[in-house]
XYZ file of C-alpha atoms in Angstrom:
603
model
C 50.762 170.135 85.004
C 52.047 170.784 81.529
C 55.685 171.147 80.440
C 57.388 173.597 78.137
C 61.025 173.514 77.068
C 63.019 176.268 75.421
C 65.973 176.705 73.098
C 68.123 177.858 76.022
C 67.612 174.543 77.864
C 65.069 175.921 80.343
C 62.177 173.719 81.464
C 58.975 175.177 82.904
C 56.046 173.380 84.543
C 52.643 175.061 84.452
C 49.444 174.530 86.402
C 46.722 173.788 83.856
C 43.791 175.195 85.856
C 45.341 178.625 86.464
C 48.113 178.896 83.872
C 50.511 179.647 86.735
C 54.179 178.706 86.434
C 54.928 176.258 89.255
C 58.517 175.237 88.465
C 61.396 176.463 86.327
C 64.868 174.982 86.006
C 67.672 174.608 83.530
C 67.434 171.030 82.359
C 69.903 170.988 79.483
C 72.927 172.961 78.333
C 71.526 173.111 74.780
C 68.263 173.360 72.862
C 65.652 170.941 74.280
C 63.749 169.317 71.407
C 61.299 167.164 73.384
C 60.125 166.778 77.001
C 57.906 164.139 78.622
C 56.601 163.462 82.158
C 56.563 159.978 83.608
C 53.193 158.566 84.745
C 53.178 160.153 88.233
C 54.681 163.456 87.081
C 57.755 163.212 89.329
C 60.337 162.939 86.569
C 60.801 164.424 83.139
C 62.712 163.181 80.087
C 64.541 165.827 78.069
C 65.861 165.347 74.516
C 68.830 167.512 73.645
C 70.358 168.918 70.496
C 73.708 167.667 71.840
C 72.707 163.955 71.350
C 72.040 163.384 75.071
C 68.854 162.514 76.955
C 68.461 163.673 80.543
C 66.160 162.472 83.318
C 65.389 165.238 85.800
C 63.390 165.432 89.017
C 60.578 167.947 88.521
C 60.329 169.101 92.156
C 64.004 170.052 92.449
C 65.161 170.338 88.846
C 67.974 167.953 89.759
C 69.509 165.849 87.005
C 69.054 162.173 87.906
C 70.533 160.444 84.883
C 72.148 161.221 81.511
C 71.559 158.790 78.652
C 74.316 158.723 76.047
C 74.276 156.765 72.793
C 72.876 158.838 69.955
C 75.305 160.275 67.417
C 73.188 163.305 66.583
C 70.366 165.475 67.918
C 67.643 163.687 69.874
C 64.204 164.688 68.608
C 61.718 162.729 70.704
C 61.497 160.916 74.045
C 58.900 158.840 75.897
C 58.528 156.991 79.207
C 57.069 153.499 79.336
C 53.746 153.292 81.242
C 55.505 151.826 84.311
C 58.382 154.320 84.094
C 61.045 151.593 84.000
C 62.077 152.302 80.428
C 62.555 155.258 78.131
C 62.514 155.653 74.364
C 64.411 158.182 72.324
C 64.450 158.898 68.607
C 67.139 160.881 66.892
C 68.530 162.376 63.727
C 70.923 159.410 63.553
C 67.901 157.394 62.285
C 67.737 155.195 65.378
C 65.239 154.544 68.155
C 66.891 153.612 71.443
C 65.514 151.828 74.502
C 66.907 152.726 77.924
C 66.624 151.390 81.454
C 65.728 154.448 83.522
C 67.077 153.121 86.838
C 70.610 152.662 85.481
C 70.754 154.772 82.317
C 71.876 151.688 80.410
C 71.050 151.418 76.723
C 69.189 148.141 76.200
C 68.491 148.167 72.466
C 68.928 150.268 69.355
C 66.142 149.870 66.814
C 67.415 150.465 63.279
C 65.336 150.710 60.141
C 64.333 154.313 59.571
C 65.882 155.879 56.474
C 65.898 159.417 57.877
C 65.639 161.286 61.170
C 63.214 159.934 63.786
C 60.933 162.676 65.090
C 58.331 160.887 67.194
C 58.369 157.983 69.663
C 55.784 156.466 71.988
C 55.050 153.264 73.899
C 51.759 151.424 73.491
C 49.612 151.420 76.672
C 50.784 147.916 77.630
C 54.438 148.866 77.133
C 55.092 145.885 74.859
C 55.381 147.856 71.642
C 57.158 151.007 70.614
C 55.996 153.212 67.753
C 58.211 155.660 65.897
C 57.722 158.102 63.051
C 60.347 159.757 60.912
C 61.203 162.012 58.020
C 61.232 158.945 55.765
C 57.431 159.044 55.928
C 57.208 155.709 57.714
C 55.557 154.758 60.966
C 57.283 151.712 62.471
C 56.068 149.400 65.218
C 58.694 147.581 67.285
C 58.596 144.595 69.618
C 60.258 146.017 72.724
C 61.384 142.761 74.342
C 62.627 141.150 71.113
C 64.164 144.342 69.776
C 62.813 143.812 66.272
C 60.673 145.724 63.829
C 57.200 144.225 63.470
C 55.445 146.381 60.875
C 56.170 149.439 58.753
C 53.200 151.679 57.891
C 53.180 154.159 55.005
C 50.392 156.414 53.806
C 50.277 158.199 50.463
C 48.074 160.646 48.586
C 44.582 159.575 47.475
C 44.133 157.569 50.695
C 46.513 154.827 49.555
C 48.478 152.978 52.242
C 50.616 149.932 52.837
C 51.599 147.890 55.911
C 54.750 145.821 55.435
C 56.481 143.261 57.624
C 60.277 142.855 57.409
C 59.731 139.366 55.962
C 57.952 140.987 53.010
C 54.337 140.164 53.867
C 52.069 143.141 53.369
C 48.554 144.500 53.452
C 47.615 147.434 51.261
C 44.864 149.621 49.876
C 43.747 148.785 46.310
C 46.666 150.608 44.671
C 49.037 150.784 47.623
C 51.269 147.892 46.542
C 52.373 149.864 43.488
C 53.863 152.491 45.798
C 55.914 150.125 47.984
C 59.261 148.567 47.124
C 61.100 145.384 48.040
C 64.867 145.362 48.181
C 67.294 142.413 48.269
C 70.927 143.244 47.587
C 70.992 145.543 44.569
C 67.599 144.381 43.307
C 64.604 146.656 43.794
C 61.074 145.871 42.621
C 57.609 147.196 43.346
C 55.609 145.216 45.895
C 53.049 144.833 43.118
C 55.424 142.234 41.635
C 55.127 140.168 44.836
C 51.363 140.387 45.288
C 50.621 136.698 44.709
C 53.332 135.539 47.130
C 53.382 138.178 49.859
C 50.014 139.962 49.982
C 48.668 138.422 53.183
C 46.602 140.610 55.556
C 46.037 137.683 57.910
C 49.730 137.036 58.340
C 50.415 140.759 58.808
C 47.777 140.840 61.554
C 49.318 137.820 63.277
C 52.800 139.308 63.054
C 51.468 142.536 64.525
C 49.928 140.686 67.454
C 53.171 138.844 68.141
C 52.207 135.526 66.562
C 55.377 134.781 64.642
C 54.620 132.672 61.588
C 56.921 130.746 59.315
C 57.042 131.280 55.581
C 58.965 133.031 52.860
C 61.352 135.849 53.704
C 61.885 138.419 50.993
C 65.169 139.490 52.595
C 66.730 136.196 51.501
C 66.414 137.337 47.897
C 64.056 136.708 45.031
C 64.260 135.483 41.470
C 64.279 138.058 38.738
C 60.906 137.882 36.964
C 60.712 137.080 33.252
C 60.366 139.635 30.506
C 57.001 139.297 28.778
C 55.648 140.742 25.535
C 52.558 140.419 23.396
C 54.136 139.872 19.994
C 50.914 139.597 17.986
C 48.803 141.611 17.228
C 50.700 144.872 17.101
C 49.706 147.838 19.212
C 47.064 150.012 17.563
C 46.009 147.388 15.029
C 42.495 147.473 13.548
C 40.887 144.037 13.313
C 37.848 143.001 11.283
C 37.442 139.401 12.443
C 35.540 138.705 15.665
C 38.149 136.225 16.923
C 41.772 137.320 17.242
C 44.914 135.279 17.803
C 46.907 136.741 20.698
C 50.488 135.485 21.058
C 52.451 136.087 24.258
C 56.149 135.379 24.724
C 58.170 135.298 27.955
C 61.935 135.133 28.395
C 63.796 133.938 31.463
C 65.855 136.614 33.252
C 67.313 134.323 35.893
C 64.326 133.373 38.046
C 62.838 130.791 35.693
C 59.356 130.884 34.168
C 56.448 129.447 36.109
C 53.649 130.627 33.842
C 51.932 133.337 31.802
C 48.697 135.211 32.486
C 46.634 137.159 29.939
C 43.939 139.791 30.575
C 41.346 141.149 28.142
C 39.936 144.572 29.086
C 41.007 143.911 32.671
C 39.471 140.427 32.874
C 41.666 137.366 33.368
C 41.420 135.067 30.355
C 43.697 132.192 31.235
C 46.614 131.456 33.537
C 48.908 128.935 31.845
C 51.581 126.911 33.657
C 54.999 126.337 32.099
C 54.243 122.757 31.093
C 51.576 123.976 28.665
C 53.842 126.563 27.007
C 55.784 126.121 23.769
C 59.546 126.671 23.895
C 61.117 129.139 21.482
C 64.491 128.945 19.775
C 65.682 131.902 21.849
C 65.139 129.993 25.102
C 61.826 131.569 26.002
C 58.267 130.247 26.004
C 55.230 131.191 23.959
C 51.450 130.826 24.150
C 48.776 131.683 21.575
C 45.154 132.369 22.515
C 42.017 132.595 20.407
C 40.060 135.517 21.890
C 36.583 136.755 20.941
C 36.677 140.543 20.655
C 34.150 143.170 21.687
C 33.208 145.994 19.312
C 35.502 148.980 19.779
C 38.623 149.026 21.927
C 40.190 145.807 23.210
C 43.118 146.064 25.624
C 45.267 142.988 26.230
C 47.689 142.781 29.145
C 50.166 139.968 29.771
C 52.312 139.132 32.790
C 54.626 136.219 33.576
C 55.802 134.636 36.828
C 59.204 133.410 37.980
C 59.555 130.063 39.757
C 59.269 131.737 43.176
C 56.065 133.554 42.206
C 57.511 136.994 41.413
C 55.371 138.645 38.743
C 56.790 140.583 35.815
C 55.855 144.104 34.888
C 52.909 143.934 32.462
C 52.993 144.478 28.722
C 49.892 145.941 27.079
C 48.603 146.109 23.518
C 45.384 147.803 22.455
C 43.548 146.939 19.243
C 40.249 148.006 17.722
C 37.544 145.702 16.408
C 35.335 147.379 13.808
C 32.689 144.689 13.407
C 29.718 143.512 15.444
C 27.293 145.421 17.640
C 26.836 145.644 21.372
C 23.877 143.688 22.676
C 24.805 142.863 26.245
C 22.934 140.144 28.111
C 22.792 139.652 31.866
C 23.580 136.184 33.228
C 22.817 135.426 36.875
C 23.833 132.351 38.864
C 22.069 132.255 42.250
C 23.243 129.634 44.765
C 21.728 129.314 48.233
C 22.119 126.421 50.669
C 20.132 126.253 53.896
C 20.158 122.470 54.341
C 23.229 120.253 53.974
C 23.603 116.546 53.422
C 25.508 116.174 56.693
C 22.330 117.261 58.566
C 24.170 120.002 60.436
C 22.314 122.996 61.818
C 20.307 124.488 58.936
C 20.758 128.095 57.903
C 17.904 130.561 57.519
C 19.316 133.259 55.268
C 20.994 131.540 52.309
C 18.076 130.483 50.090
C 15.933 133.613 50.739
C 18.947 135.786 49.949
C 19.702 134.071 46.650
C 16.034 134.152 45.646
C 15.840 137.830 46.592
C 18.717 138.743 44.279
C 17.246 136.677 41.449
C 13.842 138.259 42.049
C 15.237 141.781 41.808
C 16.767 141.257 38.370
C 13.804 139.205 37.146
C 11.487 142.094 37.997
C 13.818 144.540 36.253
C 13.828 142.414 33.121
C 10.047 142.138 33.011
C 9.853 145.953 33.076
C 12.674 146.445 30.572
C 10.403 147.106 27.596
C 8.951 150.201 29.265
C 12.241 151.924 30.068
C 12.071 155.633 29.270
C 15.519 156.647 30.432
C 18.414 157.802 28.327
C 21.581 156.112 29.512
C 24.731 157.307 27.823
C 27.377 154.627 28.210
C 30.652 154.555 26.280
C 28.933 153.160 23.165
C 25.226 153.506 23.954
C 22.728 153.997 21.163
C 20.079 156.722 21.158
C 16.647 156.026 19.725
C 13.545 158.146 19.158
C 10.323 156.444 20.212
C 7.021 158.279 19.628
C 8.840 161.587 19.392
C 10.604 161.049 22.731
C 14.317 160.378 22.937
C 15.122 157.263 24.935
C 18.021 154.936 25.508
C 18.245 151.278 24.622
C 17.554 148.849 27.477
C 20.572 148.193 29.650
C 20.463 144.481 28.782
C 19.095 142.824 25.660
C 18.407 139.582 27.511
C 18.293 138.041 30.985
C 19.338 134.467 31.744
C 19.428 132.901 35.177
C 20.415 129.612 36.779
C 19.350 128.674 40.312
C 20.870 126.066 42.606
C 19.271 125.585 46.028
C 19.944 123.031 48.768
C 20.294 119.489 47.311
C 20.713 120.896 43.780
C 23.713 122.934 44.931
C 26.199 120.060 44.975
C 29.776 120.577 43.908
C 29.012 119.296 40.416
C 25.733 121.203 40.318
C 27.473 124.500 41.048
C 30.332 123.822 38.642
C 27.848 122.878 35.939
C 25.883 126.088 36.478
C 29.001 128.176 35.900
C 30.460 126.166 33.030
C 27.077 126.093 31.269
C 26.781 129.874 30.934
C 26.542 130.969 27.292
C 28.008 134.385 27.980
C 29.736 136.485 25.335
C 32.538 138.996 25.957
C 30.161 141.988 26.007
C 27.835 140.385 28.579
C 27.588 140.855 32.347
C 27.767 137.843 34.679
C 26.560 138.093 38.295
C 27.185 135.216 40.694
C 25.658 135.057 44.173
C 26.765 132.376 46.644
C 25.115 132.039 50.065
C 25.878 129.209 52.472
C 28.590 127.877 54.723
C 32.269 128.630 54.245
C 35.582 128.034 55.920
C 38.814 129.931 55.623
C 42.519 129.256 55.956
C 45.591 131.389 55.406
C 45.733 130.941 51.631
C 42.363 129.489 50.631
C 38.711 130.228 51.211
C 36.233 127.382 50.685
C 32.553 127.546 49.820
C 30.758 124.464 51.090
C 28.247 122.930 48.647
C 25.391 120.631 49.652
C 27.782 117.652 49.666
C 30.257 119.755 51.615
C 31.968 117.171 53.788
C 33.847 115.666 50.864
C 33.761 118.315 48.161
C 34.399 121.939 49.242
C 35.041 124.428 46.440
C 38.245 126.412 46.963
C 38.824 130.039 46.036
C 41.466 128.856 43.534
C 38.867 126.671 41.818
C 36.418 129.562 41.759
C 39.094 131.699 40.083
C 39.595 129.063 37.405
C 35.854 128.795 36.751
C 35.537 132.579 36.480
C 38.418 132.818 34.011
C 36.698 130.234 31.810
C 33.623 132.489 31.423
C 34.159 134.726 28.333
C 32.209 137.715 29.712
C 34.490 140.662 30.435
C 32.262 142.094 33.184
C 31.870 139.755 36.143
C 30.722 140.241 39.724
C 30.671 137.629 42.466
C 28.975 138.003 45.862
C 29.658 135.721 48.832
C 27.261 135.845 51.802
C 28.581 133.074 54.007
C 28.385 131.586 57.475
C 31.743 130.510 58.893
C 31.587 126.798 59.578
C 33.250 125.978 62.902
C 34.751 128.447 65.357
C 34.946 132.075 64.312
C 38.573 132.966 63.441
C 40.058 135.457 65.923
C 40.878 137.802 63.052
C 37.402 137.609 61.510
C 37.153 138.666 57.861
C 40.868 139.507 57.750
C 41.539 135.861 56.879
C 39.264 136.197 53.841
C 41.123 139.145 52.367
C 43.979 137.276 50.693
C 41.864 134.642 48.885
C 39.280 137.242 47.836
C 41.996 139.564 46.542
C 43.552 136.742 44.536
C 40.179 135.868 42.993
C 39.750 139.498 41.914
C 43.333 139.914 40.775
C 43.560 136.764 38.677
C 40.114 137.083 37.085
C 39.407 140.815 36.937
C 36.054 140.157 38.619
C 34.558 142.460 41.226
C 34.358 140.587 44.540
C 32.127 141.537 47.488
C 32.132 139.131 50.414
C 31.146 138.873 54.064
C 31.617 135.936 56.427
C 29.494 135.779 59.564
C 30.484 133.917 62.716
C 28.238 131.430 64.486
C 27.170 133.784 67.264
C 26.047 136.539 64.913
C 24.475 134.158 62.393
C 22.111 132.894 65.098
C 20.592 136.388 65.168
C 19.605 136.029 61.493
C 16.678 133.855 62.587
C 14.836 137.050 63.519
C 15.348 138.484 60.025
C 13.802 137.569 56.693
C 17.153 138.144 54.974
C 20.741 138.554 56.108
C 22.137 142.085 56.559
C 24.435 141.412 53.582
C 21.621 140.785 51.108
C 19.558 143.593 52.641
C 22.400 146.034 51.958
C 22.847 144.582 48.474
C 19.176 144.888 47.521
C 18.785 148.364 49.025
C 21.767 149.476 47.018
C 20.460 147.942 43.793
C 17.079 149.590 44.382
C 18.666 153.018 44.081
C 20.304 153.844 47.401
C 23.685 153.151 45.768
C 23.091 155.612 42.950
C 26.122 156.318 40.786
C 26.776 159.949 39.918
C 29.483 159.130 37.390
C 27.160 157.742 34.719
C 25.568 160.481 32.632
C 21.819 160.240 32.254
C 19.361 162.620 30.633
C 15.939 163.371 32.112
C 12.769 162.363 30.289
C 11.452 164.758 27.681
C 9.456 167.549 29.297
C 10.287 166.409 32.817
C 12.998 167.015 35.378
C 12.584 163.488 36.769
C 15.527 161.181 36.280
C 16.222 157.528 36.807
C 18.750 156.241 39.345
C 21.628 154.278 37.877
C 23.517 151.838 40.116
C 26.989 150.746 39.006
C 29.170 148.033 40.486
C 31.544 150.521 42.091
C 28.795 152.697 43.545
C 27.203 149.507 44.921
C 30.493 148.363 46.464
C 31.005 151.750 48.131
C 27.433 151.720 49.443
C 27.734 148.208 50.896
C 31.040 149.039 52.555
C 29.314 151.811 54.480
C 25.809 150.410 54.985
C 26.494 146.781 55.986
C 28.187 147.629 59.323
C 25.428 150.160 60.034
C 22.709 147.575 59.384
C 24.406 145.075 61.678
C 24.596 147.591 64.516
C 20.944 148.499 63.967
C 20.023 144.853 64.566
C 22.152 144.668 67.721
C 24.844 142.622 66.023
C 28.588 142.997 65.880
C 29.437 145.113 62.846
C 30.422 143.101 59.767
C 32.662 144.862 57.274
C 32.519 143.392 53.770
C 35.694 142.351 51.998
C 35.659 144.229 48.691
C 38.061 144.019 45.771
C 36.749 146.067 42.881
C 39.664 146.777 40.568
C 38.066 146.266 37.152
C 36.266 148.914 35.116
C 32.999 150.331 36.412
C 29.739 149.483 34.653
C 26.002 149.851 35.383
C 24.069 146.983 36.977
C 20.589 148.426 37.358
C 18.483 151.399 36.385
C 15.686 152.397 38.751
C 13.014 154.309 36.872
C 11.921 157.586 38.376
C 8.286 156.404 38.589
C 8.857 152.857 39.897
């Protein structure tokens, strides 16, 4: 049967098959705002405008129990799956839990900032979910009587999931839309990204695994004020190297360090001990930065002692000298065999060689490009009467490290030895074993047992590379048991790599069971998706390109963001096609978009 309830307090039960009314009774003296059957259909919960909840017997219409406790209209009710408990949500901003056999109020869940309009139990009865006019969906632990997670969605598909302790997970720009409050202090969650962005911890909290750590409700230090004091905004510079001076002042939370970005790419993160003190009680740091022709945007932030980040300060300047001749630098690392003689991998070396081979082939064909690619500062040339564009890259440089050459020092040397300039593009591909913890992800080099490379170290190595356009791919096999939360544990370290360096990060970690299925494949699903995308399936439609003279044919341009979007969709599909559990890549792609490959129309 189905229920209907009216403004006059009348309840009607209807037979679904025939539409016939089978029962009618007056269940409430006032407007009924919500009605719910219990599991066997014998009883009904009624939410009243008069702040009361009634339990009635459907067969007789008899009132069995009245639940009193709300201080305003009740908008929603729900039975637990076993019928022993009831939920109600009201305009008094509370969700209340009741014992149906006695009518006793067991708990009042408080947290909503406006009227609660929807309540429901999860199928196991252990959680309650409520939604309200404050735009929040809240999940409650029924037995403990505490809020577990608050969920908010915004326009443009942005969202945020926040635990009361402050830990959160969010879409790429979701943290900017959330706030943290302690006393009379209110800051954006973006200011707490380094300390509290933790998808793994949010997942564990949501599954009832209480974890220790910071609690934002205990307060937080006020972040420093930070400014770029030289050069001035809008300045025009003629020298290739500029001196950038950043100053931070303590606002009560101390100063832990300063971070500088150049066109969205992290330049250097400096701890307090390396900063010069000023007479005004602040600290200062000067950087020598190589500029790129055209616009150069510098952004500085500073951190308090407890890791709270300041609002950024930006200065844009223009460099009038030089010319753009971008080179592509590729570091390909693949490790199948390890010094510890553990089970060898099959996919790592072929994957790294496949990526290197793709770009090597592109470079060999570069002289015959007949496309016209109009980038922000692209040149246009006439060749033999036909208008063409300059090659995407003026040079290609690669470094390979496989198996015994991919030691810790070998990998570090490959990265530190890059001769990249600010206008260049750097691609890094790592394939091999990895392991993950709550705050760090480790790539295991050939001499892995003693010398894993942490995600923090990788961030530092990336910041030391002058190129402003950097991409890093991780195709890894999880060493040891597969974490119960899978790639969720990788999200925090990967996000921090991207955030602190400005690099685009695309990663996937495969568990032991699924990795065994790679033996049937020439390459892992990750590198297959990557290479298919680069070969044109990830075509970008945001980069303008003109067809060849006298022809409607056009080349396919693949950018880093179109590639990331393609891999996010295609990698799980490829896994399912091979009879594997779907692997979703971890992607953090917050920097500016730029082209990676151009696939000629006649290739």
